[in-house]
CSV table of C-alpha atoms in Angstrom, one decimal:
chain,number,residue,atom,x,y,z
A,74,MET,CA,38.0,-9.0,29.4
A,75,GLU,CA,35.3,-9.7,26.8
A,76,SER,CA,33.9,-12.6,28.8
A,77,ARG,CA,33.5,-10.3,31.8
A,78,GLN,CA,31.4,-8.0,29.8
A,79,ASP,CA,29.0,-10.7,28.5
A,80,PHE,CA,25.6,-9.8,29.9
A,81,CYS,CA,24.1,-13.2,28.9
A,82,GLN,CA,26.0,-14.8,31.8
A,83,GLY,CA,24.9,-14.8,35.4
A,84,ARG,CA,21.7,-13.6,37.1
A,85,VAL,CA,20.1,-10.7,35.2
A,86,ALA,CA,19.6,-8.7,38.4
A,87,HIS,CA,23.3,-9.1,39.2
A,88,CYS,CA,24.2,-7.9,35.7
A,89,ILE,CA,22.0,-4.8,36.1
A,90,LEU,CA,23.3,-4.0,39.6
A,91,ARG,CA,26.9,-4.5,38.5
A,92,MET,CA,26.3,-1.8,35.9
A,93,ALA,CA,23.8,0.2,38.0
A,94,VAL,CA,25.9,0.7,41.1
A,95,PRO,CA,28.8,2.5,39.5
A,96,MET,CA,26.3,4.3,37.2
A,97,THR,CA,24.3,5.4,40.2
A,98,VAL,CA,27.5,6.7,41.8
A,99,ALA,CA,28.2,8.5,38.6
A,100,GLN,CA,24.7,9.9,38.6
A,101,LEU,CA,25.2,11.1,42.1
A,102,VAL,CA,28.5,12.7,41.2
A,103,ASN,CA,27.0,14.2,38.1
A,104,VAL,CA,24.2,15.7,40.2
A,105,LEU,CA,26.7,17.1,42.6
A,106,TYR,CA,28.6,18.4,39.5
A,107,SER,CA,25.5,20.2,38.2
A,108,ILE,CA,24.2,21.6,41.5
A,109,THR,CA,27.6,22.7,42.9
A,110,ASP,CA,27.3,26.0,41.0
A,111,ARG,CA,23.8,26.5,42.4
A,112,PHE,CA,24.8,25.7,45.9
A,113,PHE,CA,27.7,28.2,46.0
A,114,ILE,CA,25.8,30.9,44.1
A,115,GLY,CA,22.8,30.5,46.4
A,116,HIS,CA,25.1,31.3,49.4
A,117,MET,CA,27.4,34.0,48.1
A,118,GLY,CA,25.8,36.8,50.1
A,119,ASP,CA,24.3,39.9,48.4
A,120,GLY,CA,22.5,39.1,45.2
A,121,ALA,CA,22.5,35.3,46.0
A,122,SER,CA,18.7,35.0,45.3
A,123,LEU,CA,19.0,36.9,42.0
A,124,GLY,CA,22.1,35.0,41.0
A,125,LEU,CA,20.3,31.7,41.7
A,126,THR,CA,17.3,32.9,39.6
A,127,GLY,CA,19.7,34.1,36.8
A,128,VAL,CA,21.3,30.6,36.6
A,129,GLY,CA,17.7,29.2,36.5
A,130,VAL,CA,17.1,31.2,33.4
A,131,VAL,CA,20.0,29.4,31.7
A,132,PHE,CA,18.7,25.9,32.5
A,133,PRO,CA,16.3,25.6,29.5
A,134,ILE,CA,19.2,26.6,27.2
A,135,ILE,CA,21.5,24.0,28.8
A,136,SER,CA,18.6,21.4,28.4
A,137,ILE,CA,18.5,22.2,24.7
A,138,ILE,CA,22.3,21.5,24.4
A,139,THR,CA,21.8,18.3,26.3
A,140,ALA,CA,19.0,17.4,23.9
A,141,PHE,CA,21.4,17.4,21.0
A,142,THR,CA,23.9,15.5,23.0
A,143,ASN,CA,21.3,12.8,23.7
A,144,LEU,CA,20.1,12.8,20.1
A,145,PHE,CA,23.4,11.3,19.1
A,146,GLY,CA,24.9,9.8,22.3
A,147,MET,CA,21.8,8.1,23.6
A,148,GLY,CA,20.9,7.0,20.2
A,149,GLY,CA,24.3,5.5,19.4
A,150,ALA,CA,25.0,3.8,22.7
A,151,PRO,CA,22.0,1.4,22.7
A,152,LEU,CA,22.6,0.5,19.1
A,153,CYS,CA,26.2,-0.2,20.0
A,154,SER,CA,25.1,-2.5,22.8
A,155,ILE,CA,22.8,-4.4,20.4
A,156,ALA,CA,25.5,-4.7,17.7
A,157,ARG,CA,28.0,-6.0,20.4
A,158,GLY,CA,25.5,-8.6,21.5
A,159,LYS,CA,25.4,-9.8,17.9
A,160,GLN,CA,29.2,-9.9,17.9
A,161,GLU,CA,29.2,-7.3,15.1
A,162,THR,CA,32.3,-5.4,16.3
A,163,LEU,CA,33.0,-3.3,13.2
A,164,LEU,CA,29.4,-2.1,13.0
A,165,ALA,CA,29.5,-1.1,16.7
A,166,GLU,CA,32.7,0.9,16.2
A,167,LYS,CA,31.2,2.6,13.1
A,168,ILE,CA,28.2,3.6,15.2
A,169,MET,CA,30.6,5.1,17.8
A,170,GLY,CA,32.6,7.0,15.2
A,171,THR,CA,29.5,8.4,13.5
A,172,THR,CA,28.2,9.5,16.9
A,173,CYS,CA,31.5,11.3,17.8
A,174,PHE,CA,31.5,13.1,14.4
A,175,MET,CA,28.0,14.4,14.8
A,176,LEU,CA,28.7,15.5,18.4
A,177,LEU,CA,31.7,17.6,17.3
A,178,VAL,CA,29.9,19.2,14.4
A,179,THR,CA,26.7,20.0,16.4
A,180,ALA,CA,28.7,21.3,19.3
A,181,GLY,CA,30.5,23.8,17.1
A,182,LEU,CA,27.3,25.1,15.6
A,183,LEU,CA,25.6,25.5,19.0
A,184,THR,CA,28.6,27.3,20.4
A,185,VAL,CA,28.5,29.9,17.6
A,186,LEU,CA,24.8,30.4,17.7
A,187,GLY,CA,24.7,30.7,21.5
A,188,ALA,CA,27.5,33.2,21.6
A,189,LEU,CA,25.8,35.4,18.9
A,190,LEU,CA,22.3,35.2,20.2
A,191,ALA,CA,23.0,35.2,24.0
A,192,LYS,CA,21.1,38.4,25.0
A,193,PRO,CA,17.8,37.7,23.2
A,194,LEU,CA,17.9,34.1,24.2
A,195,LEU,CA,18.3,34.9,27.9
A,196,PHE,CA,15.4,37.4,27.9
A,197,TRP,CA,13.2,35.0,25.9
A,198,PHE,CA,13.9,32.2,28.5
A,199,GLY,CA,12.8,34.3,31.4
A,200,ALA,CA,15.5,36.9,32.4
A,201,SER,CA,14.3,40.2,33.8
A,202,ALA,CA,16.2,43.5,34.0
A,203,ASP,CA,17.3,42.4,37.5
A,204,THR,CA,18.4,38.9,36.7
A,205,TYR,CA,19.9,39.4,33.2
A,206,PRO,CA,23.4,40.5,34.5
A,207,TYR,CA,23.7,37.3,36.5
A,208,ALA,CA,22.4,35.1,33.7
A,209,SER,CA,24.6,36.8,31.1
A,210,ALA,CA,27.7,36.4,33.4
A,211,TYR,CA,27.2,32.7,33.6
A,212,PHE,CA,26.0,31.9,30.1
A,213,SER,CA,28.7,34.0,28.3
A,214,VAL,CA,31.3,31.7,29.7
A,215,TYR,CA,29.4,28.4,29.8
A,216,ILE,CA,28.6,28.4,26.1
A,217,TRP,CA,32.3,28.1,25.2
A,218,GLY,CA,32.4,24.8,27.0
A,219,THR,CA,29.7,23.2,24.8
A,220,PRO,CA,32.1,21.0,22.8
A,221,ALA,CA,33.6,19.5,25.9
A,222,ALA,CA,30.2,19.0,27.6
A,223,MET,CA,28.7,17.3,24.6
A,224,LEU,CA,31.7,15.0,24.1
A,225,SER,CA,32.0,13.9,27.7
A,226,LEU,CA,28.3,13.2,28.1
A,227,GLY,CA,27.6,11.9,24.6
A,228,MET,CA,30.6,9.5,24.4
A,229,ASN,CA,30.5,8.2,28.0
A,230,GLY,CA,27.5,6.1,27.0
A,231,PHE,CA,29.9,4.0,24.8
A,232,VAL,CA,32.1,3.3,27.8
A,233,ASN,CA,29.0,2.0,29.7
A,234,SER,CA,27.7,0.1,26.8
A,235,GLN,CA,30.9,-2.0,26.8
A,236,GLY,CA,30.3,-2.9,30.4
A,237,PHE,CA,32.9,-0.5,31.9
A,238,GLY,CA,30.6,1.0,34.5
A,239,ARG,CA,33.4,2.1,36.8
A,240,ALA,CA,35.3,3.8,34.0
A,241,GLY,CA,32.1,5.6,33.0
A,242,MET,CA,31.7,6.7,36.6
A,243,LEU,CA,35.2,8.1,36.6
A,244,THR,CA,34.4,10.3,33.6
A,245,ILE,CA,31.9,12.1,35.7
A,246,THR,CA,34.0,11.9,38.9
A,247,VAL,CA,37.0,13.6,37.4
A,248,GLY,CA,34.9,16.6,36.3
A,249,ALA,CA,32.8,16.8,39.4
A,250,ALA,CA,35.9,16.8,41.7
A,251,ALA,CA,37.4,19.6,39.7
A,252,ASN,CA,34.1,21.6,39.8
A,253,MET,CA,33.6,21.2,43.5
A,254,THR,CA,37.2,22.3,44.1
A,255,LEU,CA,37.2,25.3,41.7
A,256,ASP,CA,33.8,26.7,42.5
A,257,PRO,CA,34.6,28.0,46.0
A,258,LEU,CA,38.1,29.0,44.9
A,259,LEU,CA,36.9,31.1,41.9
A,260,ILE,CA,33.6,32.4,43.4
A,261,TYR,CA,34.9,33.4,46.8
A,262,GLY,CA,38.7,33.1,46.8
A,263,PHE,CA,39.2,35.2,43.6
A,264,GLY,CA,36.0,37.1,44.0
A,265,MET,CA,34.8,36.2,40.5
A,266,GLY,CA,31.2,35.5,41.6
A,267,ILE,CA,28.9,33.9,39.2
A,268,ARG,CA,31.4,34.1,36.3
A,269,GLY,CA,33.8,32.0,38.4
A,270,ALA,CA,31.2,29.3,38.7
A,271,ALA,CA,30.9,29.2,35.0
A,272,ILE,CA,34.7,29.0,34.5
A,273,ALA,CA,34.8,26.1,37.0
A,274,THR,CA,32.2,24.2,35.0
A,275,VAL,CA,33.9,24.7,31.7
A,276,VAL,CA,37.2,23.5,33.0
A,277,SER,CA,35.6,20.5,34.6
A,278,GLN,CA,33.8,19.5,31.4
A,279,LEU,CA,37.1,19.7,29.5
A,280,LEU,CA,38.7,17.3,32.0
A,281,SER,CA,35.8,14.9,31.7
A,282,ALA,CA,36.0,15.0,27.9
A,283,VAL,CA,39.7,14.3,27.9
A,284,TRP,CA,39.2,11.3,30.2
A,285,VAL,CA,36.5,9.7,28.1
A,286,MET,CA,38.3,10.2,24.8
A,287,ARG,CA,41.5,8.7,26.2
A,288,PHE,CA,39.6,5.7,27.4
A,289,LEU,CA,37.8,5.0,24.1
A,290,THR,CA,41.1,5.3,22.2
A,291,GLY,CA,43.1,3.4,24.7
A,292,PRO,CA,44.0,-0.3,25.2
A,293,ARG,CA,41.2,-1.2,27.7
A,294,ALA,CA,38.3,-0.5,25.4
A,295,ILE,CA,36.7,-3.5,23.7
A,296,LEU,CA,35.4,-1.2,21.0
A,297,LYS,CA,37.8,1.5,19.9
A,298,LEU,CA,37.1,5.0,18.7
A,299,ARG,CA,39.2,4.9,15.5
A,300,ARG,CA,40.1,8.1,13.7
A,301,GLY,CA,39.2,6.6,10.3
A,302,LEU,CA,35.7,5.8,11.6
A,303,VAL,CA,34.9,9.3,12.9
A,304,ALA,CA,33.1,10.3,9.8
A,305,TRP,CA,29.8,11.1,8.1
A,306,GLU,CA,27.9,7.9,7.6
A,307,PRO,CA,24.3,8.8,6.6
A,308,ALA,CA,22.9,5.2,6.8
A,309,LEU,CA,24.1,4.7,10.4
A,310,LEU,CA,23.4,8.3,11.4
A,311,TRP,CA,19.7,7.8,10.4
A,312,LYS,CA,19.5,4.8,12.8
A,313,VAL,CA,21.2,6.6,15.6
A,314,VAL,CA,19.0,9.7,15.2
A,315,ARG,CA,15.8,7.6,15.0
A,316,LEU,CA,16.6,6.0,18.3
A,317,GLY,CA,18.1,9.0,20.0
A,318,PHE,CA,15.2,11.2,18.9
A,319,CYS,CA,13.3,9.9,22.0
A,320,HIS,CA,16.0,11.3,24.3
A,321,PHE,CA,16.2,14.5,22.2
A,322,ILE,CA,12.5,15.0,22.7
A,323,MET,CA,12.8,14.3,26.4
A,324,SER,CA,15.5,16.9,26.9
A,325,PHE,CA,14.0,19.4,24.4
A,326,THR,CA,10.5,19.2,25.9
A,327,ASN,CA,12.1,19.5,29.3
A,328,ALA,CA,13.6,22.8,28.1
A,329,ALA,CA,10.2,23.8,26.7
A,330,SER,CA,8.5,22.9,30.0
A,331,GLN,CA,11.1,24.9,31.9
A,332,LEU,CA,10.5,27.8,29.7
A,333,ALA,CA,6.7,27.4,30.3
A,334,TYR,CA,7.3,27.3,34.0
A,335,ASN,CA,9.5,30.4,33.9
A,336,THR,CA,7.0,32.3,31.8
A,337,ALA,CA,4.0,31.4,33.9
A,338,LEU,CA,5.7,31.9,37.3
A,339,ARG,CA,7.3,35.2,36.3
A,340,SER,CA,4.0,36.7,35.2
A,341,MET,CA,2.1,35.6,38.3
A,342,GLY,CA,4.7,35.5,41.0
A,343,GLY,CA,7.9,37.3,39.9
A,344,ASP,CA,11.6,36.4,40.3
A,345,VAL,CA,11.2,34.7,43.7
A,346,TYR,CA,9.0,32.0,42.1
A,347,ILE,CA,11.6,31.4,39.3
A,348,GLY,CA,14.3,31.2,42.0
A,349,ALA,CA,12.1,28.6,43.9
A,350,MET,CA,11.6,26.6,40.7
A,351,THR,CA,15.4,26.6,40.2
A,352,VAL,CA,15.8,25.0,43.6
A,353,ILE,CA,13.0,22.5,42.8
A,354,ASN,CA,14.7,21.5,39.6
A,355,SER,CA,17.9,21.0,41.5
A,356,LEU,CA,16.2,18.8,44.0
A,357,ARG,CA,14.5,16.8,41.2
A,358,GLU,CA,18.0,16.1,39.8
A,359,VAL,CA,19.1,14.8,43.1
A,360,ILE,CA,16.0,12.7,43.8
A,361,THR,CA,15.8,11.1,40.4
A,362,MET,CA,19.5,10.3,40.4
A,363,PRO,CA,19.3,6.7,41.8
A,364,ALA,CA,16.4,5.9,39.4
A,365,ASN,CA,18.4,7.2,36.5
A,366,GLY,CA,21.3,5.0,37.6
A,367,ILE,CA,19.1,1.9,37.7
A,368,THR,CA,17.6,2.6,34.2
A,369,GLY,CA,21.0,3.6,32.8
A,370,GLY,CA,22.5,0.4,34.2
A,371,ALA,CA,19.7,-1.8,32.8
A,372,GLN,CA,19.8,-0.4,29.3
A,373,PRO,CA,23.1,-2.0,28.1
A,374,VAL,CA,22.1,-5.3,29.8
A,375,LEU,CA,18.7,-5.3,28.1
A,376,GLY,CA,20.1,-4.2,24.7
A,377,TYR,CA,22.9,-6.8,24.8
A,378,ASN,CA,20.5,-9.7,25.7
A,379,TYR,CA,18.0,-8.5,23.0
A,380,GLY,CA,20.8,-8.5,20.4
A,381,ALA,CA,21.8,-12.0,21.6
A,382,ARG,CA,18.1,-13.1,21.4
A,383,ALA,CA,18.0,-14.0,25.2
A,384,TYR,CA,14.5,-12.6,25.5
A,385,ASP,CA,13.6,-14.2,28.8
A,386,ARG,CA,16.5,-12.3,30.4
A,387,VAL,CA,15.2,-9.1,28.9
A,388,ARG,CA,11.8,-9.7,30.6
A,389,GLN,CA,13.5,-10.5,33.9
A,390,GLY,CA,15.6,-7.3,33.6
A,391,ALA,CA,12.7,-5.1,32.9
A,392,ILE,CA,10.8,-6.4,36.0
A,393,CYS,CA,13.8,-5.9,38.2
A,394,MET,CA,14.4,-2.4,36.9
A,395,ALA,CA,10.8,-1.3,37.3
A,396,GLY,CA,10.4,-2.7,40.8
A,397,ILE,CA,13.5,-1.1,42.2
A,398,CYS,CA,12.7,2.3,40.7
A,399,THR,CA,9.1,2.3,42.0
A,400,VAL,CA,10.1,1.4,45.6
A,401,TYR,CA,12.8,4.0,45.6
A,402,MET,CA,10.5,6.8,44.2
A,403,LEU,CA,8.0,6.0,47.0
A,404,LEU,CA,10.7,6.5,49.6
A,405,ALA,CA,11.9,9.7,48.0
A,406,TRP,CA,8.4,11.1,48.0
A,407,GLY,CA,8.2,10.5,51.7
A,408,VAL,CA,11.4,12.4,52.4
A,409,VAL,CA,10.2,15.4,50.4
A,410,PHE,CA,6.9,15.4,52.2
A,411,LEU,CA,8.5,15.4,55.6
A,412,PHE,CA,11.4,17.9,55.1
A,413,PRO,CA,10.5,20.5,52.4
A,414,GLU,CA,11.9,23.5,54.2
A,415,ALA,CA,15.2,21.8,55.0
A,416,LEU,CA,15.6,20.8,51.4
A,417,ILE,CA,15.0,24.3,50.1
A,418,ARG,CA,17.4,25.9,52.7
A,419,PHE,CA,20.2,23.7,51.4
A,420,PHE,CA,20.3,26.0,48.4
A,421,ASN,CA,19.2,29.4,49.8
A,422,ASP,CA,18.2,30.8,53.2
A,423,ASP,CA,16.1,33.7,52.0
A,424,ALA,CA,12.9,33.5,54.1
A,425,GLU,CA,10.5,34.3,51.2
A,426,LEU,CA,12.1,31.9,48.8
A,427,VAL,CA,12.1,29.1,51.5
A,428,ALA,CA,8.4,29.7,52.2
A,429,VAL,CA,7.4,29.8,48.5
A,430,GLY,CA,9.7,26.9,47.6
A,431,ALA,CA,8.5,24.5,50.4
A,432,ARG,CA,4.8,25.0,49.3
A,433,LEU,CA,5.6,24.4,45.7
A,434,LEU,CA,7.8,21.5,46.5
A,435,HIS,CA,5.0,19.6,48.2
A,436,ILE,CA,2.8,20.1,45.1
A,437,TYR,CA,5.5,19.3,42.5
A,438,PHE,CA,6.5,15.9,44.0
A,439,PHE,CA,3.0,14.7,44.9
A,440,GLY,CA,2.6,11.1,43.5
A,441,PHE,CA,6.2,11.2,42.2
A,442,CYS,CA,6.4,7.4,42.3
A,443,PHE,CA,4.4,7.3,39.0
A,444,MET,CA,7.4,8.8,37.3
A,445,ALA,CA,9.2,5.5,37.9
A,446,LEU,CA,6.7,3.9,35.4
A,447,GLN,CA,7.5,6.5,32.8
A,448,MET,CA,11.3,6.0,33.3
A,449,SER,CA,11.0,2.2,33.2
A,450,GLY,CA,8.9,2.1,30.1
A,451,GLN,CA,11.1,4.5,28.3
A,452,ALA,CA,14.2,2.6,29.2
A,453,VAL,CA,12.8,-0.7,27.8
A,454,PHE,CA,11.6,0.9,24.6
A,455,THR,CA,15.0,2.6,24.1
A,456,SER,CA,17.1,-0.5,25.0
A,457,LEU,CA,15.2,-2.6,22.4
A,458,GLY,CA,15.4,0.0,19.7
A,459,LYS,CA,11.7,0.8,19.7
A,460,ALA,CA,12.1,4.4,18.8
A,461,GLY,CA,8.6,5.2,17.8
A,462,TYR,CA,7.0,4.3,21.1
A,463,ALA,CA,9.7,6.1,23.1
A,464,ILE,CA,9.3,9.3,21.1
A,465,PHE,CA,5.5,9.2,21.4
A,466,PHE,CA,5.4,8.9,25.1
A,467,SER,CA,8.1,11.6,25.5
A,468,LEU,CA,6.0,14.0,23.6
A,469,PHE,CA,2.7,12.9,25.2
A,470,ARG,CA,3.8,13.6,28.8
A,471,LYS,CA,5.6,16.9,28.2
A,472,VAL,CA,3.9,18.5,25.2
A,473,GLY,CA,0.5,16.8,25.5
A,474,LEU,CA,0.1,17.2,29.3
A,475,VAL,CA,2.6,19.3,31.2
A,476,ILE,CA,2.8,22.4,29.0
A,477,PRO,CA,-0.9,22.8,28.4
A,478,LEU,CA,-1.7,22.2,32.1
A,479,ILE,CA,0.9,24.9,33.2
A,480,PHE,CA,-1.3,27.5,31.5
A,481,LEU,CA,-4.8,25.9,32.1
A,482,LEU,CA,-4.7,25.0,35.7
A,483,PRO,CA,-3.9,28.5,37.2
A,484,GLY,CA,-7.4,29.5,36.0
A,485,PHE,CA,-8.8,27.1,38.6
A,486,LEU,CA,-6.1,26.8,41.2
A,487,GLY,CA,-4.2,30.1,41.0
A,488,ILE,CA,-0.4,30.1,40.8
A,489,ASP,CA,-0.2,26.7,42.5
A,490,GLY,CA,-1.9,25.2,39.4
A,491,VAL,CA,1.4,25.8,37.5
A,492,LEU,CA,3.0,23.1,39.7
A,493,TRP,CA,0.1,20.7,39.8
A,494,SER,CA,0.8,20.1,36.1
A,495,GLU,CA,3.7,17.8,37.1
A,496,PRO,CA,2.0,15.2,39.3
A,497,ILE,CA,-1.0,15.0,37.0
A,498,SER,CA,1.3,14.4,34.0
A,499,ASN,CA,3.3,11.8,36.0
A,500,LEU,CA,0.1,9.9,36.8
A,501,ILE,CA,-1.4,9.9,33.3
A,502,GLY,CA,1.8,9.8,31.2
A,503,GLY,CA,3.7,7.3,33.4
A,504,THR,CA,0.8,4.8,33.6
A,505,ALA,CA,0.1,5.1,29.9
A,506,CYS,CA,3.8,4.5,29.0
A,507,PHE,CA,4.2,1.5,31.2
A,508,LEU,CA,1.0,-0.2,30.1
A,509,ALA,CA,1.9,0.4,26.5
A,510,MET,CA,5.3,-1.3,27.1
A,511,VAL,CA,3.6,-4.3,28.7
A,512,ARG,CA,1.0,-4.6,25.9
A,513,THR,CA,3.5,-4.3,23.0
A,514,VAL,CA,7.1,-5.1,23.8
A,515,TRP,CA,6.2,-7.6,26.5
A,516,LYS,CA,4.0,-9.6,24.3
A,517,VAL,CA,6.6,-9.8,21.6
A,518,LEU,CA,9.3,-10.9,24.1
A,519,GLY,CA,7.0,-13.7,25.3
A,520,LYS,CA,6.7,-15.3,21.9
A,521,THR,CA,8.7,-18.4,20.8
A,522,GLU,CA,12.0,-17.7,19.3
A,523,GLU,CA,10.7,-18.5,15.8
A,524,GLY,CA,8.1,-15.7,16.2
A,525,LEU,CA,10.4,-13.1,17.5
A,526,PRO,CA,11.6,-10.1,15.5
A,527,THR,CA,14.9,-10.2,13.7
A,528,GLY,CA,17.6,-7.6,14.0
A,529,GLY,CA,15.9,-5.6,11.2
A,530,ASP,CA,13.0,-4.9,13.6
A,531,LEU,CA,15.2,-2.9,15.8
A,532,GLU,CA,14.5,0.3,13.9
A,533,SER,CA,10.7,-0.2,13.6
């Protein structure tokens, strides 16, 4: 089994695709998982548009929870891959145990805080008097599923980092199948409405968490999650957090930008614009899914080869990943350009929301192919443990570009200027990130073996 998970063997592109295909399927299932609630809520009849907007208000809060999940899960998994590439099995298992410990502790704290501060949080993140009942009905149930959500997402990276892409895919598939079954049953069959959607999500997250934990403690895993290693390890935790902070920033700034979008759109356009933005965010999740699968599949391969000092293979893998992502994003942009109304109607048939959403969709996805450069650069930095670069470019695009532009551009372009912040930031931020990757990491990987960094450079 170990030899089958050796990413130093065979063509690099084949290794990446072997991981990327099941991870892309997992991404697809995960997207279906996350948008199922929005699909059924958007078509539940009276109050559908307000319900969809109410769920949109909850998105930034969910993004914050995801940020903490990524802080530990996406910080630990690449380090685990690197340690496995160096054949340091015990270190890899300690990294996994420390990550699990922090996910459990953080999930407990976030659950308590979310339950206690639910009402002010929802109003702060964009709820109005009309949409608050819907947002509250969803969030008051969803928050109690936080531990299961964080464990399933945060620990699944350790399944993938060992080369078990199909098992990682099943983690998501189990939950998604349950969610897609329970949503119509609870929303329509039992007449529970938006609260039923939240219950379906929590149950599904619990099933996914049980699956991933059973796998990591079972006989198939190369690296095992051992009870004695699920503990507080400050030295390892620091390394995990330094690398995972990039993904934390990405998710946290995503929450901040969603809050900025909600604030600006509510003040200038009202609830219908927030509803349209909810649909656009849902479509973005679907459209970026294959690219996320490619970058996610490439990361354990790049990390393993970097740990094994197979640097030429790291370069080949980065080229393959960037090329596939860019071509795909160009094709996806074309689909959005040609069929904006049809894409919006998939989530809601309200004439006003469709008209507003189609116009905003054209703007938001303009030049979306440049996002592939950002994703590829970030993936290389993260895979190789270059936390500083990854963190900088996460902050640069969202905090340095998107959020200021959301409030500056409407002065010149009206409400459409809010959406133009995205393509402008993709062009500038994506290009800068990719060029920085080429000029820094690329040059280092091109040196002779004697001039290459040692393992201690991973945290630099």
